[in-house]
Amino acid sequence: MPEIVTLPGLIDVHTHLRVPGGEHKEDFRTGTAAALAGGITMILGMPNTTPPLSTPEVLQQTAVIAQQEALCDVGLFAGASPEQTAHLPHLASHAVALKIYLNDTFGPLRVEDVPTLRACFQTWPHEKLIAMHAEKQSVAVGIGLAAAYDRPVHFCHISRREEIELIADAKMRGLPVTCEVTPHHLFMDERDRERLGILADMRPVLGTPDDVAALWAHLNDTVDCIATDHAPHTLAEKQSATPPPGVAGLETSLVLMLTAVAQNRLTLNRLIELMHTNPRRIFHLPEQPETRVEVAMAPAVIRQETMKSRCGWTPFHGREVSAQVKRVILRGQVVYADGRVLAQPGSGMILPSLY
Ligand code: NCD
Ligand code: ZN
């Protein structure tokens, strides 16, 4: 019999759910099913939808759909945009955090001007986090803003040596910054981009082996969270003339990280900090009572045929891992068991809530 390990419900603070406007890639039902299959019971949805989650109307309507459809708990990010800064205080009541895109990626959300950045840091409520897509020297911009306004900034999907070292320096000075790293930036590098082509294209792009080594070296101190950046696109879109960046990640994140535990690259306690304790503390997320994930420490192969995500493919197809998610229990209910999602649509809670 394989060893069974019990974990708390895991939290992914970086998921793209594609509602509204991209439901052919993913919707709340398929995205939250993928989360449960991956041992994740709470996800934070990103705002780069069509239209984006940048007005109170769109954010509120999307939260209503999430409430009807979600199989696990869901919070939504509001997206900062130069045209909508007056809405920021109203957006906050429906969002768990604000996302600012400083660099190019999928979708039109972008902030490139100082007045918008000042408006965000001055008017977004202090008790809610500001998260940033910042690459290379944009990380320094985010650190500068954290210092200037004396408020926490969370850096999404840090992928390069220079970035993680800059954040380590900022933390050493006591600045209120945190960061996440994705499994694809830990388990793949630019050579996989050559092997897999466009199926291994995402923002930030895969790093050099030296970047990957730096992320692993900082996993026990500077890195705060593992986040999936689950960014589903259909195979047809990826193989089109204008392929969008992004790969799925909800169903592979935990089993990949547990494989690293089996290889003594990190401890199980550290995995729990990175995928549960720290995300909850940093984003002020509620506890999920009577919630746990049971995994078997047994060899398995990642297969895209069994994926719950609507996109139906993963760059990790065929990869051997050392763990399998067996059962997920959310608020006392078995919501996933042996490959089957058992939760009812609408049983997930939408944050912020009173809980
Ligand atoms: C994301 C997407 O597809 O929405 N793509 C990606 O490559 N990560 C956008 C993002 O997170 O930057
Ligand atoms: Zn993302």
PDB file of N, CA and C in Angstrom, residues 120-170:
ATOM      1  N   CYS A 120      -3.629  53.947  -7.636  1.00  0.00           N
ATOM      2  CA  CYS A 120      -3.787  52.598  -7.072  1.00  0.00           C
ATOM      3  C   CYS A 120      -3.268  52.566  -5.631  1.00  0.00           C
ATOM      4  N   PHE A 121      -2.077  53.072  -5.434  1.00  0.00           N
ATOM      5  CA  PHE A 121      -1.471  52.969  -4.101  1.00  0.00           C
ATOM      6  C   PHE A 121      -2.131  53.903  -3.098  1.00  0.00           C
ATOM      7  N   GLN A 122      -2.748  54.980  -3.575  1.00  0.00           N
ATOM      8  CA  GLN A 122      -3.396  55.910  -2.645  1.00  0.00           C
ATOM      9  C   GLN A 122      -4.834  55.513  -2.332  1.00  0.00           C
ATOM     10  N   THR A 123      -5.542  54.892  -3.277  1.00  0.00           N
ATOM     11  CA  THR A 123      -6.979  54.695  -3.043  1.00  0.00           C
ATOM     12  C   THR A 123      -7.400  53.240  -2.841  1.00  0.00           C
ATOM     13  N   TRP A 124      -6.567  52.285  -3.214  1.00  0.00           N
ATOM     14  CA  TRP A 124      -6.954  50.882  -2.956  1.00  0.00           C
ATOM     15  C   TRP A 124      -6.872  50.650  -1.437  1.00  0.00           C
ATOM     16  N   PRO A 125      -7.914  50.058  -0.834  1.00  0.00           N
ATOM     17  CA  PRO A 125      -7.926  49.931   0.627  1.00  0.00           C
ATOM     18  C   PRO A 125      -6.688  49.211   1.165  1.00  0.00           C
ATOM     19  N   HIS A 126      -6.182  49.727   2.263  1.00  0.00           N
ATOM     20  CA  HIS A 126      -4.939  49.227   2.826  1.00  0.00           C
ATOM     21  C   HIS A 126      -4.997  47.763   3.228  1.00  0.00           C
ATOM     22  N   GLU A 127      -6.179  47.313   3.654  1.00  0.00           N
ATOM     23  CA  GLU A 127      -6.269  45.938   4.154  1.00  0.00           C
ATOM     24  C   GLU A 127      -6.311  44.920   3.009  1.00  0.00           C
ATOM     25  N   LYS A 128      -6.363  45.390   1.746  1.00  0.00           N
ATOM     26  CA  LYS A 128      -6.355  44.450   0.616  1.00  0.00           C
ATOM     27  C   LYS A 128      -5.042  44.580  -0.143  1.00  0.00           C
ATOM     28  N   LEU A 129      -4.588  43.450  -0.630  1.00  0.00           N
ATOM     29  CA  LEU A 129      -3.248  43.395  -1.211  1.00  0.00           C
ATOM     30  C   LEU A 129      -3.212  43.981  -2.624  1.00  0.00           C
ATOM     31  N   ILE A 130      -2.045  44.464  -3.010  1.00  0.00           N
ATOM     32  CA  ILE A 130      -1.760  44.816  -4.403  1.00  0.00           C
ATOM     33  C   ILE A 130      -0.760  43.790  -4.927  1.00  0.00           C
ATOM     34  N   ALA A 131      -1.148  43.128  -6.048  1.00  0.00           N
ATOM     35  CA  ALA A 131      -0.262  42.142  -6.680  1.00  0.00           C
ATOM     36  C   ALA A 131       0.171  42.689  -8.031  1.00  0.00           C
ATOM     37  N   MET A 132       1.367  42.349  -8.449  1.00  0.00           N
ATOM     38  CA  MET A 132       1.908  42.901  -9.693  1.00  0.00           C
ATOM     39  C   MET A 132       2.473  41.840 -10.610  1.00  0.00           C
ATOM     40  N   HIS A 133       2.165  41.985 -11.901  1.00  0.00           N
ATOM     41  CA  HIS A 133       2.948  41.304 -12.930  1.00  0.00           C
ATOM     42  C   HIS A 133       4.105  42.251 -13.256  1.00  0.00           C
ATOM     43  N   ALA A 134       5.284  41.912 -12.758  1.00  0.00           N
ATOM     44  CA  ALA A 134       6.454  42.764 -12.953  1.00  0.00           C
ATOM     45  C   ALA A 134       7.625  41.881 -13.335  1.00  0.00           C
ATOM     46  N   GLU A 135       8.277  42.205 -14.433  1.00  0.00           N
ATOM     47  CA  GLU A 135       9.452  41.440 -14.867  1.00  0.00           C
ATOM     48  C   GLU A 135      10.653  42.365 -14.933  1.00  0.00           C
ATOM     49  N   LYS A 136      11.830  41.770 -14.743  1.00  0.00           N
ATOM     50  CA  LYS A 136      13.105  42.487 -14.833  1.00  0.00           C
ATOM     51  C   LYS A 136      13.054  43.781 -14.018  1.00  0.00           C
ATOM     52  N   GLN A 137      13.345  44.947 -14.637  1.00  0.00           N
ATOM     53  CA  GLN A 137      13.453  46.168 -13.827  1.00  0.00           C
ATOM     54  C   GLN A 137      12.101  46.645 -13.299  1.00  0.00           C
ATOM     55  N   SER A 138      10.994  46.107 -13.827  1.00  0.00           N
ATOM     56  CA  SER A 138       9.685  46.467 -13.252  1.00  0.00           C
ATOM     57  C   SER A 138       9.570  45.990 -11.803  1.00  0.00           C
ATOM     58  N   VAL A 139      10.320  44.939 -11.436  1.00  0.00           N
ATOM     59  CA  VAL A 139      10.308  44.508 -10.033  1.00  0.00           C
ATOM     60  C   VAL A 139      10.821  45.646  -9.145  1.00  0.00           C
ATOM     61  N   ALA A 140      11.804  46.379  -9.643  1.00  0.00           N
ATOM     62  CA  ALA A 140      12.330  47.510  -8.869  1.00  0.00           C
ATOM     63  C   ALA A 140      11.271  48.610  -8.717  1.00  0.00           C
ATOM     64  N   VAL A 141      10.450  48.793  -9.741  1.00  0.00           N
ATOM     65  CA  VAL A 141       9.345  49.762  -9.647  1.00  0.00           C
ATOM     66  C   VAL A 141       8.401  49.348  -8.521  1.00  0.00           C
ATOM     67  N   GLY A 142       8.049  48.077  -8.489  1.00  0.00           N
ATOM     68  CA  GLY A 142       7.135  47.586  -7.451  1.00  0.00           C
ATOM     69  C   GLY A 142       7.721  47.717  -6.061  1.00  0.00           C
ATOM     70  N   ILE A 143       9.010  47.417  -5.931  1.00  0.00           N
ATOM     71  CA  ILE A 143       9.666  47.544  -4.623  1.00  0.00           C
ATOM     72  C   ILE A 143       9.682  49.016  -4.204  1.00  0.00           C
ATOM     73  N   GLY A 144       9.927  49.895  -5.154  1.00  0.00           N
ATOM     74  CA  GLY A 144       9.927  51.334  -4.860  1.00  0.00           C
ATOM     75  C   GLY A 144       8.564  51.807  -4.382  1.00  0.00           C
ATOM     76  N   LEU A 145       7.511  51.312  -5.002  1.00  0.00           N
ATOM     77  CA  LEU A 145       6.160  51.699  -4.592  1.00  0.00           C
ATOM     78  C   LEU A 145       5.824  51.149  -3.207  1.00  0.00           C
ATOM     79  N   ALA A 146       6.226  49.898  -2.936  1.00  0.00           N
ATOM     80  CA  ALA A 146       6.004  49.318  -1.602  1.00  0.00           C
ATOM     81  C   ALA A 146       6.666  50.189  -0.541  1.00  0.00           C
ATOM     82  N   ALA A 147       7.885  50.676  -0.853  1.00  0.00           N
ATOM     83  CA  ALA A 147       8.619  51.517   0.099  1.00  0.00           C
ATOM     84  C   ALA A 147       7.977  52.901   0.211  1.00  0.00           C
ATOM     85  N   ALA A 148       7.630  53.493  -0.934  1.00  0.00           N
ATOM     86  CA  ALA A 148       7.119  54.870  -0.928  1.00  0.00           C
ATOM     87  C   ALA A 148       5.789  54.974  -0.197  1.00  0.00           C
ATOM     88  N   TYR A 149       4.939  53.963  -0.365  1.00  0.00           N
ATOM     89  CA  TYR A 149       3.602  54.014   0.244  1.00  0.00           C
ATOM     90  C   TYR A 149       3.504  53.129   1.486  1.00  0.00           C
ATOM     91  N   ASP A 150       4.597  52.500   1.838  1.00  0.00           N
ATOM     92  CA  ASP A 150       4.650  51.654   3.021  1.00  0.00           C
ATOM     93  C   ASP A 150       3.465  50.692   3.075  1.00  0.00           C
ATOM     94  N   ARG A 151       3.300  49.964   1.980  1.00  0.00           N
ATOM     95  CA  ARG A 151       2.223  48.962   1.960  1.00  0.00           C
ATOM     96  C   ARG A 151       2.673  47.737   1.176  1.00  0.00           C
ATOM     97  N   PRO A 152       2.118  46.570   1.524  1.00  0.00           N
ATOM     98  CA  PRO A 152       2.596  45.328   0.915  1.00  0.00           C
ATOM     99  C   PRO A 152       2.380  45.254  -0.601  1.00  0.00           C
ATOM    100  N   VAL A 153       3.344  44.700  -1.284  1.00  0.00           N
ATOM    101  CA  VAL A 153       3.228  44.389  -2.712  1.00  0.00           C
ATOM    102  C   VAL A 153       3.609  42.924  -2.890  1.00  0.00           C
ATOM    103  N   HIS A 154       2.782  42.208  -3.655  1.00  0.00           N
ATOM    104  CA  HIS A 154       3.047  40.798  -3.946  1.00  0.00           C
ATOM    105  C   HIS A 154       3.432  40.669  -5.424  1.00  0.00           C
ATOM    106  N   PHE A 155       4.560  40.029  -5.681  1.00  0.00           N
ATOM    107  CA  PHE A 155       5.021  39.861  -7.058  1.00  0.00           C
ATOM    108  C   PHE A 155       4.587  38.493  -7.588  1.00  0.00           C
ATOM    109  N   CYS A 156       3.876  38.521  -8.725  1.00  0.00           N
ATOM    110  CA  CYS A 156       3.419  37.281  -9.359  1.00  0.00           C
ATOM    111  C   CYS A 156       4.574  36.614 -10.115  1.00  0.00           C
ATOM    112  N   HIS A 157       4.456  35.328 -10.274  1.00  0.00           N
ATOM    113  CA  HIS A 157       5.324  34.473 -11.118  1.00  0.00           C
ATOM    114  C   HIS A 157       6.738  35.029 -11.367  1.00  0.00           C
ATOM    115  N   ILE A 158       7.524  35.120 -10.295  1.00  0.00           N
ATOM    116  CA  ILE A 158       8.926  35.541 -10.423  1.00  0.00           C
ATOM    117  C   ILE A 158       9.706  34.393 -11.071  1.00  0.00           C
ATOM    118  N   SER A 159      10.521  34.725 -12.076  1.00  0.00           N
ATOM    119  CA  SER A 159      11.092  33.647 -12.892  1.00  0.00           C
ATOM    120  C   SER A 159      12.587  33.775 -13.169  1.00  0.00           C
ATOM    121  N   ARG A 160      13.192  34.915 -12.820  1.00  0.00           N
ATOM    122  CA  ARG A 160      14.611  35.102 -13.176  1.00  0.00           C
ATOM    123  C   ARG A 160      15.476  35.278 -11.924  1.00  0.00           C
ATOM    124  N   ARG A 161      16.758  34.905 -12.069  1.00  0.00           N
ATOM    125  CA  ARG A 161      17.699  35.087 -10.967  1.00  0.00           C
ATOM    126  C   ARG A 161      17.731  36.548 -10.511  1.00  0.00           C
ATOM    127  N   GLU A 162      17.840  37.487 -11.453  1.00  0.00           N
ATOM    128  CA  GLU A 162      17.969  38.906 -11.070  1.00  0.00           C
ATOM    129  C   GLU A 162      16.744  39.369 -10.271  1.00  0.00           C
ATOM    130  N   GLU A 163      15.566  38.817 -10.588  1.00  0.00           N
ATOM    131  CA  GLU A 163      14.333  39.233  -9.888  1.00  0.00           C
ATOM    132  C   GLU A 163      14.284  38.673  -8.464  1.00  0.00           C
ATOM    133  N   ILE A 164      14.579  37.388  -8.333  1.00  0.00           N
ATOM    134  CA  ILE A 164      14.483  36.792  -6.992  1.00  0.00           C
ATOM    135  C   ILE A 164      15.573  37.367  -6.087  1.00  0.00           C
ATOM    136  N   GLU A 165      16.722  37.696  -6.679  1.00  0.00           N
ATOM    137  CA  GLU A 165      17.796  38.289  -5.859  1.00  0.00           C
ATOM    138  C   GLU A 165      17.441  39.714  -5.435  1.00  0.00           C
ATOM    139  N   LEU A 166      16.784  40.458  -6.308  1.00  0.00           N
ATOM    140  CA  LEU A 166      16.334  41.820  -5.962  1.00  0.00           C
ATOM    141  C   LEU A 166      15.300  41.761  -4.831  1.00  0.00           C
ATOM    142  N   ILE A 167      14.384  40.800  -4.922  1.00  0.00           N
ATOM    143  CA  ILE A 167      13.368  40.661  -3.870  1.00  0.00           C
ATOM    144  C   ILE A 167      14.024  40.227  -2.556  1.00  0.00           C
ATOM    145  N   ALA A 168      15.016  39.354  -2.637  1.00  0.00           N
ATOM    146  CA  ALA A 168      15.745  38.963  -1.417  1.00  0.00           C
ATOM    147  C   ALA A 168      16.401  40.185  -0.781  1.00  0.00           C
ATOM    148  N   ASP A 169      16.988  41.056  -1.595  1.00  0.00           N
ATOM    149  CA  ASP A 169      17.600  42.289  -1.072  1.00  0.00           C
ATOM    150  C   ASP A 169      16.542  43.161  -0.386  1.00  0.00           C
ATOM    151  N   ALA A 170      15.382  43.315  -1.048  1.00  0.00           N
ATOM    152  CA  ALA A 170      14.316  44.166  -0.487  1.00  0.00           C
ATOM    153  C   ALA A 170      13.811  43.603   0.840  1.00  0.00           C
TER     154      ALA A 170
END
